CSV table of C-alpha atoms in Angstrom, one decimal:
chain,number,residue,atom,x,y,z
A,919,UNK,CA,-83.9,-3.9,-41.0
A,920,UNK,CA,-86.4,-6.3,-40.6
A,921,UNK,CA,-87.1,-7.0,-37.1
A,922,UNK,CA,-85.6,-9.4,-34.8
A,923,UNK,CA,-86.7,-11.8,-32.5
A,924,UNK,CA,-85.3,-11.1,-29.0
A,925,UNK,CA,-84.9,-13.5,-26.6
A,926,UNK,CA,-86.0,-13.2,-22.8
A,927,UNK,CA,-84.2,-14.9,-19.4
A,928,UNK,CA,-83.2,-17.8,-21.8
A,929,UNK,CA,-80.4,-19.7,-19.5
A,930,UNK,CA,-77.2,-21.2,-20.9
A,931,UNK,CA,-75.0,-23.3,-18.8
A,932,UNK,CA,-71.8,-21.9,-17.7
A,933,UNK,CA,-68.4,-24.0,-17.2
A,934,UNK,CA,-64.5,-23.4,-17.5
A,935,UNK,CA,-62.6,-24.9,-20.2
A,936,UNK,CA,-59.4,-26.1,-19.2
A,937,UNK,CA,-56.6,-24.4,-20.6
A,938,UNK,CA,-53.3,-26.1,-21.9
A,939,UNK,CA,-50.8,-23.8,-23.1
A,940,UNK,CA,-48.5,-22.8,-19.9
A,941,UNK,CA,-48.8,-18.4,-20.9
A,942,UNK,CA,-52.2,-18.8,-21.1
A,943,UNK,CA,-53.0,-21.1,-18.4
A,944,UNK,CA,-51.2,-18.3,-16.0
A,945,UNK,CA,-53.5,-15.6,-17.7
A,946,UNK,CA,-56.8,-18.0,-17.0
A,947,UNK,CA,-56.2,-19.1,-13.5
A,948,UNK,CA,-59.3,-17.2,-12.2
A,949,UNK,CA,-60.4,-17.4,-8.4
A,950,UNK,CA,-64.1,-16.8,-9.6
A,951,UNK,CA,-67.2,-17.9,-12.2
A,952,UNK,CA,-69.9,-16.4,-13.2
A,953,UNK,CA,-73.5,-16.7,-11.3
A,954,UNK,CA,-75.8,-17.3,-14.2
A,955,UNK,CA,-75.3,-16.1,-17.8
A,956,UNK,CA,-78.4,-15.8,-20.0
A,957,UNK,CA,-78.6,-15.5,-23.5
A,958,UNK,CA,-80.3,-11.9,-24.6
A,959,UNK,CA,-80.2,-11.5,-28.1
A,960,UNK,CA,-79.7,-14.4,-30.8
A,961,UNK,CA,-81.1,-14.6,-34.4
A,962,UNK,CA,-78.6,-16.8,-36.4
A,963,UNK,CA,-76.9,-14.0,-37.5
A,964,UNK,CA,-73.9,-12.6,-36.5
A,965,UNK,CA,-74.7,-9.9,-32.8
A,966,UNK,CA,-72.0,-8.3,-31.2
A,967,UNK,CA,-69.6,-5.1,-30.0
A,968,UNK,CA,-72.1,-4.6,-26.8
A,969,UNK,CA,-72.4,-1.6,-24.8
A,970,UNK,CA,-74.5,-1.3,-21.3
A,971,UNK,CA,-75.3,1.4,-19.0
A,972,UNK,CA,-78.4,1.7,-16.4
A,973,UNK,CA,-80.3,5.1,-17.0
A,974,UNK,CA,-83.1,6.4,-15.2
A,975,UNK,CA,-83.3,3.3,-13.3
A,976,UNK,CA,-83.7,0.8,-16.6
A,977,UNK,CA,-80.9,-1.0,-18.2
A,978,UNK,CA,-80.0,-0.2,-21.6
A,979,UNK,CA,-77.9,-2.8,-24.1
A,980,UNK,CA,-76.7,-1.9,-27.7
A,981,UNK,CA,-74.8,-3.8,-30.1
A,982,UNK,CA,-74.5,-3.9,-34.0
A,983,UNK,CA,-76.7,-6.5,-35.4
A,984,UNK,CA,-75.2,-7.7,-38.8
A,985,UNK,CA,-74.8,-11.1,-41.4
A,986,UNK,CA,-71.2,-11.5,-40.4
A,987,UNK,CA,-68.0,-9.5,-38.6
A,988,UNK,CA,-67.0,-8.0,-41.8
A,989,UNK,CA,-70.3,-7.4,-43.1
A,990,UNK,CA,-70.5,-3.9,-44.9
A,991,UNK,CA,-74.4,-3.3,-44.2
A,992,UNK,CA,-75.6,-3.6,-40.1
A,993,UNK,CA,-77.6,-1.5,-37.7
A,994,UNK,CA,-77.2,-1.1,-33.9
A,995,UNK,CA,-80.3,-1.9,-31.9
A,996,UNK,CA,-80.7,-0.5,-28.5
A,997,UNK,CA,-82.6,-2.9,-26.3
A,998,UNK,CA,-84.3,-2.0,-22.5
A,999,UNK,CA,-85.1,-3.8,-19.6
A,1000,UNK,CA,-86.3,-3.7,-16.1
A,1001,UNK,CA,-84.2,-6.2,-14.7
A,1002,UNK,CA,-82.1,-7.8,-17.2
A,1003,UNK,CA,-84.0,-10.7,-17.8
A,1004,UNK,CA,-87.0,-9.5,-19.9
A,1005,UNK,CA,-86.0,-7.0,-22.8
A,1006,UNK,CA,-87.5,-4.9,-25.4
A,1007,UNK,CA,-86.1,-3.0,-28.9
A,1008,UNK,CA,-86.7,1.0,-27.8
A,1009,UNK,CA,-84.4,1.8,-30.9
A,1010,UNK,CA,-82.2,1.6,-33.9
A,1011,UNK,CA,-79.3,3.5,-34.4
A,1012,UNK,CA,-79.3,3.6,-38.7
A,1013,UNK,CA,-77.0,6.3,-40.0
A,1014,UNK,CA,-75.0,4.6,-42.9
A,1015,UNK,CA,-75.1,1.6,-44.8
A,1016,UNK,CA,-73.0,0.2,-42.1
A,1017,UNK,CA,-73.3,1.2,-38.4
A,1018,UNK,CA,-70.9,-0.4,-35.5
A,1019,UNK,CA,-69.6,-0.7,-32.2
A,1020,UNK,CA,-71.8,1.5,-30.2
A,1021,UNK,CA,-70.6,3.5,-27.0
A,1022,UNK,CA,-72.5,4.7,-24.6
A,1023,UNK,CA,-72.1,7.6,-21.7
A,1024,UNK,CA,-74.7,8.6,-19.4
A,1025,UNK,CA,-75.5,11.7,-17.3
A,1026,UNK,CA,-78.1,12.1,-14.6
A,1027,UNK,CA,-80.4,13.5,-17.5
A,1028,UNK,CA,-79.1,11.9,-20.2
A,1029,UNK,CA,-78.4,8.9,-22.2
A,1030,UNK,CA,-75.6,9.7,-24.8
A,1031,UNK,CA,-75.4,7.2,-27.9
A,1032,UNK,CA,-72.5,7.6,-30.2
A,1033,UNK,CA,-71.6,5.1,-33.1
A,1034,UNK,CA,-68.9,5.1,-35.7
A,1035,UNK,CA,-70.9,4.5,-39.1
A,1036,UNK,CA,-69.5,3.7,-42.6
A,1037,UNK,CA,-70.2,4.1,-45.8
A,1038,UNK,CA,-67.4,2.3,-47.9
A,1039,UNK,CA,-64.2,3.5,-46.3
A,1040,UNK,CA,-65.9,6.8,-45.3
A,1041,UNK,CA,-66.4,6.7,-41.6
A,1042,UNK,CA,-68.2,9.0,-39.0
A,1043,UNK,CA,-68.9,9.1,-35.6
A,1044,UNK,CA,-72.4,9.9,-35.1
A,1045,UNK,CA,-74.6,11.0,-31.3
A,1046,UNK,CA,-78.1,11.0,-31.0
A,1047,UNK,CA,-78.8,11.0,-27.2
A,1048,UNK,CA,-82.4,10.8,-25.0
A,1049,UNK,CA,-83.6,11.8,-21.9
A,1050,UNK,CA,-86.4,9.5,-21.5
A,1051,UNK,CA,-85.4,6.7,-23.8
A,1052,UNK,CA,-88.2,6.9,-25.9
A,1053,UNK,CA,-87.7,9.9,-27.8
A,1054,UNK,CA,-84.0,10.7,-29.3
A,1055,UNK,CA,-82.2,13.7,-30.4
A,1056,UNK,CA,-81.3,14.6,-34.2
A,1057,UNK,CA,-78.1,13.1,-34.8
A,1058,UNK,CA,-75.0,14.8,-34.5
A,1059,UNK,CA,-71.6,14.8,-36.2
A,1060,UNK,CA,-68.7,14.2,-33.5
A,1061,UNK,CA,-64.9,15.0,-33.6
A,1062,UNK,CA,-63.3,14.2,-36.8
A,1063,UNK,CA,-63.6,11.9,-39.9
A,1064,UNK,CA,-62.0,8.6,-39.4
A,1065,UNK,CA,-62.0,8.9,-35.9
A,1066,UNK,CA,-63.6,6.4,-33.5
A,1067,UNK,CA,-64.7,7.5,-30.3
A,1068,UNK,CA,-64.1,4.9,-27.7
A,1069,UNK,CA,-65.5,4.5,-23.9
A,1070,UNK,CA,-66.1,8.1,-23.4
A,1071,UNK,CA,-66.6,8.8,-19.6
A,1072,UNK,CA,-67.4,12.1,-17.2
A,1073,UNK,CA,-64.3,12.7,-15.1
A,1074,UNK,CA,-64.4,16.1,-12.6
A,1075,UNK,CA,-67.4,17.3,-14.4
A,1076,UNK,CA,-65.9,16.9,-17.7
A,1077,UNK,CA,-66.5,14.2,-20.3
A,1078,UNK,CA,-63.5,12.6,-21.3
A,1079,UNK,CA,-62.7,10.2,-24.3
A,1080,UNK,CA,-60.0,9.0,-26.5
A,1081,UNK,CA,-60.2,9.0,-30.3
A,1082,UNK,CA,-58.6,6.6,-32.6
A,1083,UNK,CA,-58.1,7.0,-36.6
A,1084,UNK,CA,-59.3,3.8,-38.4
A,1085,UNK,CA,-56.5,3.4,-41.1
A,1086,UNK,CA,-55.7,0.4,-43.6
A,1087,UNK,CA,-52.0,1.8,-42.8
A,1088,UNK,CA,-50.4,1.2,-39.4
A,1089,UNK,CA,-48.6,4.5,-40.1
A,1090,UNK,CA,-51.5,6.7,-40.6
A,1091,UNK,CA,-53.0,5.4,-37.1
A,1092,UNK,CA,-52.4,7.4,-34.0
A,1093,UNK,CA,-55.1,7.9,-30.9
A,1094,UNK,CA,-56.0,10.9,-29.1
A,1095,UNK,CA,-57.0,11.9,-25.8
A,1096,UNK,CA,-60.1,14.5,-26.3
A,1097,UNK,CA,-62.6,16.1,-23.8
A,1098,UNK,CA,-66.1,18.4,-23.8
A,1099,UNK,CA,-67.6,19.9,-21.9
A,1100,UNK,CA,-71.6,18.8,-23.1
A,1101,UNK,CA,-70.3,15.6,-25.0
A,1102,UNK,CA,-71.3,17.1,-28.2
A,1103,UNK,CA,-68.0,19.1,-28.9
A,1104,UNK,CA,-64.9,17.9,-28.7
A,1105,UNK,CA,-61.5,19.1,-28.5
A,1106,UNK,CA,-58.2,17.4,-28.6
A,1107,UNK,CA,-56.0,17.5,-25.9
A,1108,UNK,CA,-52.6,15.2,-26.8
A,1109,UNK,CA,-51.8,12.5,-28.9
A,1110,UNK,CA,-51.7,9.2,-26.8
A,1111,UNK,CA,-49.6,7.6,-29.4
A,1112,UNK,CA,-49.1,7.5,-33.3
A,1113,UNK,CA,-47.6,5.5,-35.6
A,1114,UNK,CA,-47.9,1.9,-35.0
A,1115,UNK,CA,-51.4,0.6,-35.4
A,1116,UNK,CA,-53.1,2.1,-32.3
A,1117,UNK,CA,-56.6,1.0,-32.2
A,1118,UNK,CA,-59.2,0.7,-29.4
A,1119,UNK,CA,-57.5,2.7,-26.2
A,1120,UNK,CA,-60.2,2.8,-22.9
A,1121,UNK,CA,-59.2,5.6,-20.1
A,1122,UNK,CA,-59.2,5.4,-16.7
A,1123,UNK,CA,-58.2,7.8,-14.0
A,1124,UNK,CA,-57.1,7.0,-11.0
A,1125,UNK,CA,-58.1,9.6,-7.7
A,1126,UNK,CA,-55.2,11.7,-8.0
A,1127,UNK,CA,-56.1,12.1,-11.7
A,1128,UNK,CA,-53.7,10.1,-13.1
A,1129,UNK,CA,-54.5,8.7,-16.3
A,1130,UNK,CA,-54.2,5.5,-17.4
A,1131,UNK,CA,-54.6,4.4,-21.2
A,1132,UNK,CA,-55.3,0.9,-22.5
A,1133,UNK,CA,-54.6,0.2,-25.9
A,1134,UNK,CA,-55.0,-2.1,-28.6
A,1135,UNK,CA,-52.3,-2.2,-31.2
A,1136,UNK,CA,-54.0,-3.5,-33.9
A,1137,UNK,CA,-50.6,-5.6,-35.4
A,1138,UNK,CA,-47.5,-6.2,-34.4
A,1139,UNK,CA,-45.7,-6.6,-31.0
A,1140,UNK,CA,-46.6,-5.8,-28.1
A,1141,UNK,CA,-50.0,-6.3,-28.7
A,1142,UNK,CA,-51.5,-4.4,-25.6
A,1143,UNK,CA,-50.0,-1.2,-23.8
A,1144,UNK,CA,-50.6,0.5,-20.9
A,1145,UNK,CA,-49.8,4.2,-21.2
A,1146,UNK,CA,-50.1,7.0,-18.4
A,1147,UNK,CA,-50.3,10.8,-18.0
A,1148,UNK,CA,-50.5,13.2,-15.2
A,1149,UNK,CA,-52.2,16.5,-16.0
A,1150,UNK,CA,-52.0,18.2,-18.2
A,1151,UNK,CA,-51.9,15.0,-19.9
A,1152,UNK,CA,-49.3,15.9,-22.4
A,1153,UNK,CA,-47.3,13.6,-21.7
A,1154,UNK,CA,-47.7,9.6,-22.0
A,1155,UNK,CA,-45.3,7.3,-20.7
A,1156,UNK,CA,-45.7,3.3,-22.2
A,1157,UNK,CA,-45.1,0.3,-21.1
A,1158,UNK,CA,-46.3,-3.1,-21.8
A,1159,UNK,CA,-49.4,-4.4,-20.3
A,1160,UNK,CA,-48.5,-7.9,-20.0
A,1161,UNK,CA,-51.2,-9.9,-20.6
A,1162,UNK,CA,-51.6,-11.8,-24.1
A,1163,UNK,CA,-53.6,-9.2,-26.0
A,1164,UNK,CA,-56.6,-5.8,-25.2
A,1165,UNK,CA,-59.4,-5.5,-27.4
A,1166,UNK,CA,-62.7,-4.1,-27.2
A,1167,UNK,CA,-61.7,-3.4,-23.8
A,1168,UNK,CA,-63.8,-1.5,-21.0
A,1169,UNK,CA,-62.7,-0.2,-17.8
A,1170,UNK,CA,-65.6,-0.1,-14.7
A,1171,UNK,CA,-64.8,0.7,-11.2
A,1172,UNK,CA,-67.1,-0.8,-8.7
A,1173,UNK,CA,-67.2,-0.5,-5.0
A,1174,UNK,CA,-63.5,0.7,-5.1
A,1175,UNK,CA,-62.2,-2.1,-7.3
A,1176,UNK,CA,-61.4,-1.3,-10.9
A,1177,UNK,CA,-61.7,-4.0,-13.2
A,1178,UNK,CA,-60.6,-4.4,-17.2
A,1179,UNK,CA,-62.7,-6.6,-19.1
A,1180,UNK,CA,-60.9,-7.7,-22.7
A,1181,UNK,CA,-61.1,-10.2,-25.6
A,1182,UNK,CA,-57.8,-12.8,-24.6
A,1183,UNK,CA,-56.2,-15.3,-26.5
A,1184,UNK,CA,-56.8,-18.9,-26.5
A,1185,UNK,CA,-55.5,-20.2,-28.6
A,1186,UNK,CA,-56.7,-24.0,-27.7
A,1187,UNK,CA,-60.5,-23.1,-27.8
A,1188,UNK,CA,-61.3,-21.3,-31.0
A,1189,UNK,CA,-58.4,-18.1,-30.5
A,1190,UNK,CA,-59.9,-16.2,-28.2
A,1191,UNK,CA,-61.6,-15.8,-25.1
A,1192,UNK,CA,-63.1,-13.1,-22.6
A,1193,UNK,CA,-61.8,-12.1,-19.6
A,1194,UNK,CA,-62.7,-9.9,-16.4
A,1195,UNK,CA,-59.3,-8.7,-14.9
A,1196,UNK,CA,-59.0,-6.4,-11.6
A,1197,UNK,CA,-56.5,-3.6,-12.0
A,1198,UNK,CA,-54.4,-2.1,-8.9
A,1199,UNK,CA,-50.6,-1.2,-8.2
A,1200,UNK,CA,-50.6,-0.9,-12.3
A,1201,UNK,CA,-50.8,-4.7,-12.5
A,1202,UNK,CA,-53.7,-6.6,-14.4
A,1203,UNK,CA,-54.4,-10.1,-12.5
A,1204,UNK,CA,-57.5,-12.1,-13.9
A,1205,UNK,CA,-60.8,-12.2,-12.3
A,1206,UNK,CA,-63.6,-13.9,-13.8
A,1207,UNK,CA,-63.7,-15.7,-17.3
A,1208,UNK,CA,-66.6,-15.8,-19.3
A,1209,UNK,CA,-68.3,-18.6,-21.2
A,1210,UNK,CA,-67.0,-17.3,-24.6
A,1211,UNK,CA,-65.1,-18.7,-27.6
A,1212,UNK,CA,-63.8,-17.8,-31.3
A,1213,UNK,CA,-65.2,-14.4,-32.4
A,1214,UNK,CA,-66.2,-12.6,-29.2
A,1215,UNK,CA,-66.0,-10.7,-26.2
A,1216,UNK,CA,-66.5,-7.0,-25.9
A,1217,UNK,CA,-67.8,-6.7,-22.4
A,1218,UNK,CA,-69.7,-3.7,-21.0
A,1219,UNK,CA,-71.0,-4.3,-17.4
A,1220,UNK,CA,-72.7,-2.2,-14.7
A,1221,UNK,CA,-73.0,-2.3,-11.2
A,1222,UNK,CA,-75.7,-4.9,-9.3
A,1223,UNK,CA,-76.0,-4.7,-5.7
A,1224,UNK,CA,-73.2,-7.0,-4.6
A,1225,UNK,CA,-72.3,-8.3,-8.5
A,1226,UNK,CA,-71.7,-6.9,-11.8
A,1227,UNK,CA,-73.6,-7.5,-15.0
A,1228,UNK,CA,-71.6,-8.5,-17.5
A,1229,UNK,CA,-72.3,-8.2,-21.2
A,1230,UNK,CA,-70.9,-9.6,-24.1
A,1231,UNK,CA,-71.1,-11.5,-27.8
A,1232,UNK,CA,-69.7,-14.8,-28.3
A,1233,UNK,CA,-69.5,-17.5,-30.8
A,1234,UNK,CA,-69.2,-20.9,-28.7
A,1235,UNK,CA,-72.6,-22.2,-29.3
A,1236,UNK,CA,-72.1,-22.1,-33.0
A,1237,UNK,CA,-74.1,-18.6,-33.5
A,1238,UNK,CA,-73.0,-15.2,-32.6
A,1239,UNK,CA,-75.1,-14.2,-29.6
A,1240,UNK,CA,-75.5,-11.5,-27.1
A,1241,UNK,CA,-75.0,-12.5,-23.5
A,1242,UNK,CA,-75.5,-10.8,-20.1
A,1243,UNK,CA,-73.4,-12.4,-17.7
A,1244,UNK,CA,-73.9,-12.1,-13.6
A,1245,UNK,CA,-70.8,-12.3,-11.8
A,1246,UNK,CA,-70.0,-11.6,-8.0
A,1247,UNK,CA,-68.0,-8.7,-6.9
A,1248,UNK,CA,-64.7,-9.2,-5.5
A,1249,UNK,CA,-64.7,-9.0,-1.7
A,1250,UNK,CA,-63.1,-6.2,-0.1
A,1251,UNK,CA,-60.9,-6.7,2.8
A,1252,UNK,CA,-61.8,-4.7,6.2
A,1253,UNK,CA,-59.2,-2.7,7.5
A,1254,UNK,CA,-58.2,-2.1,11.5
A,1255,UNK,CA,-57.1,1.2,12.3
């Protein structure tokens, strides 16, 4: 793949657009705006599906670089930055014709990069890892063929993730809860749901080990589901998510507040937008809309002092570019005893 130029510190204007549809207006009544949005990467092609982590003091940003959303050829690029302004490409993940949807997970000592990679209809998820951001391990196959590991995380010292099966048939789709002792060897715990166009499913653990899975249904209704389970996570209870759409979503907890960030329906402005919700008491509440439109979203975030840094992609400026937004964290009410 040819070298691709990286834009460093290019600021773009931020402005929220009015929403006319009443049902959508309720969902986009957001209390905060980004403090700043920077265009990180643009080359006139299609750059999308971000992963963002802080590792040993540096920011690492991964995304798919290709000619189009449906292109059969693509690589995953990894950029590194000290401050979120100046970025340098440090790695290219190239395991198949079409390398997609990077997922990152970090421990104190290692950065894990998982990518589902496709040769035609054949899909394999591969892992490469690093302890310094310079030298990367040999690639290792992860879990089962046709399954995409999605948003792996650590809970109580154990690696957990969901894994959804890619298929052109809704009846053949399913999403598993999986776990690992080392981030490499994964085993199935249970089936979260199957047989109805299951897709990206993001896992969140609450303090009492209660598990919440936010599921995207690729076709049909409802397009967004919340499924919940308690240890040993063998049974899952589903309910509607009460938002218009979940897609490319991630969950992060910063200073005790749980945030879910996702694509959402925005029919009057090119189809989609990118929204950050808070999640409390089982309810998703709009918190911040990012400047985005058209083919967009797939956000990730890291905590940064009183703010969060949010990576995402968008086509609202005509080409499909990678952006980094600075968003203030939700102020916490002080409790009196």
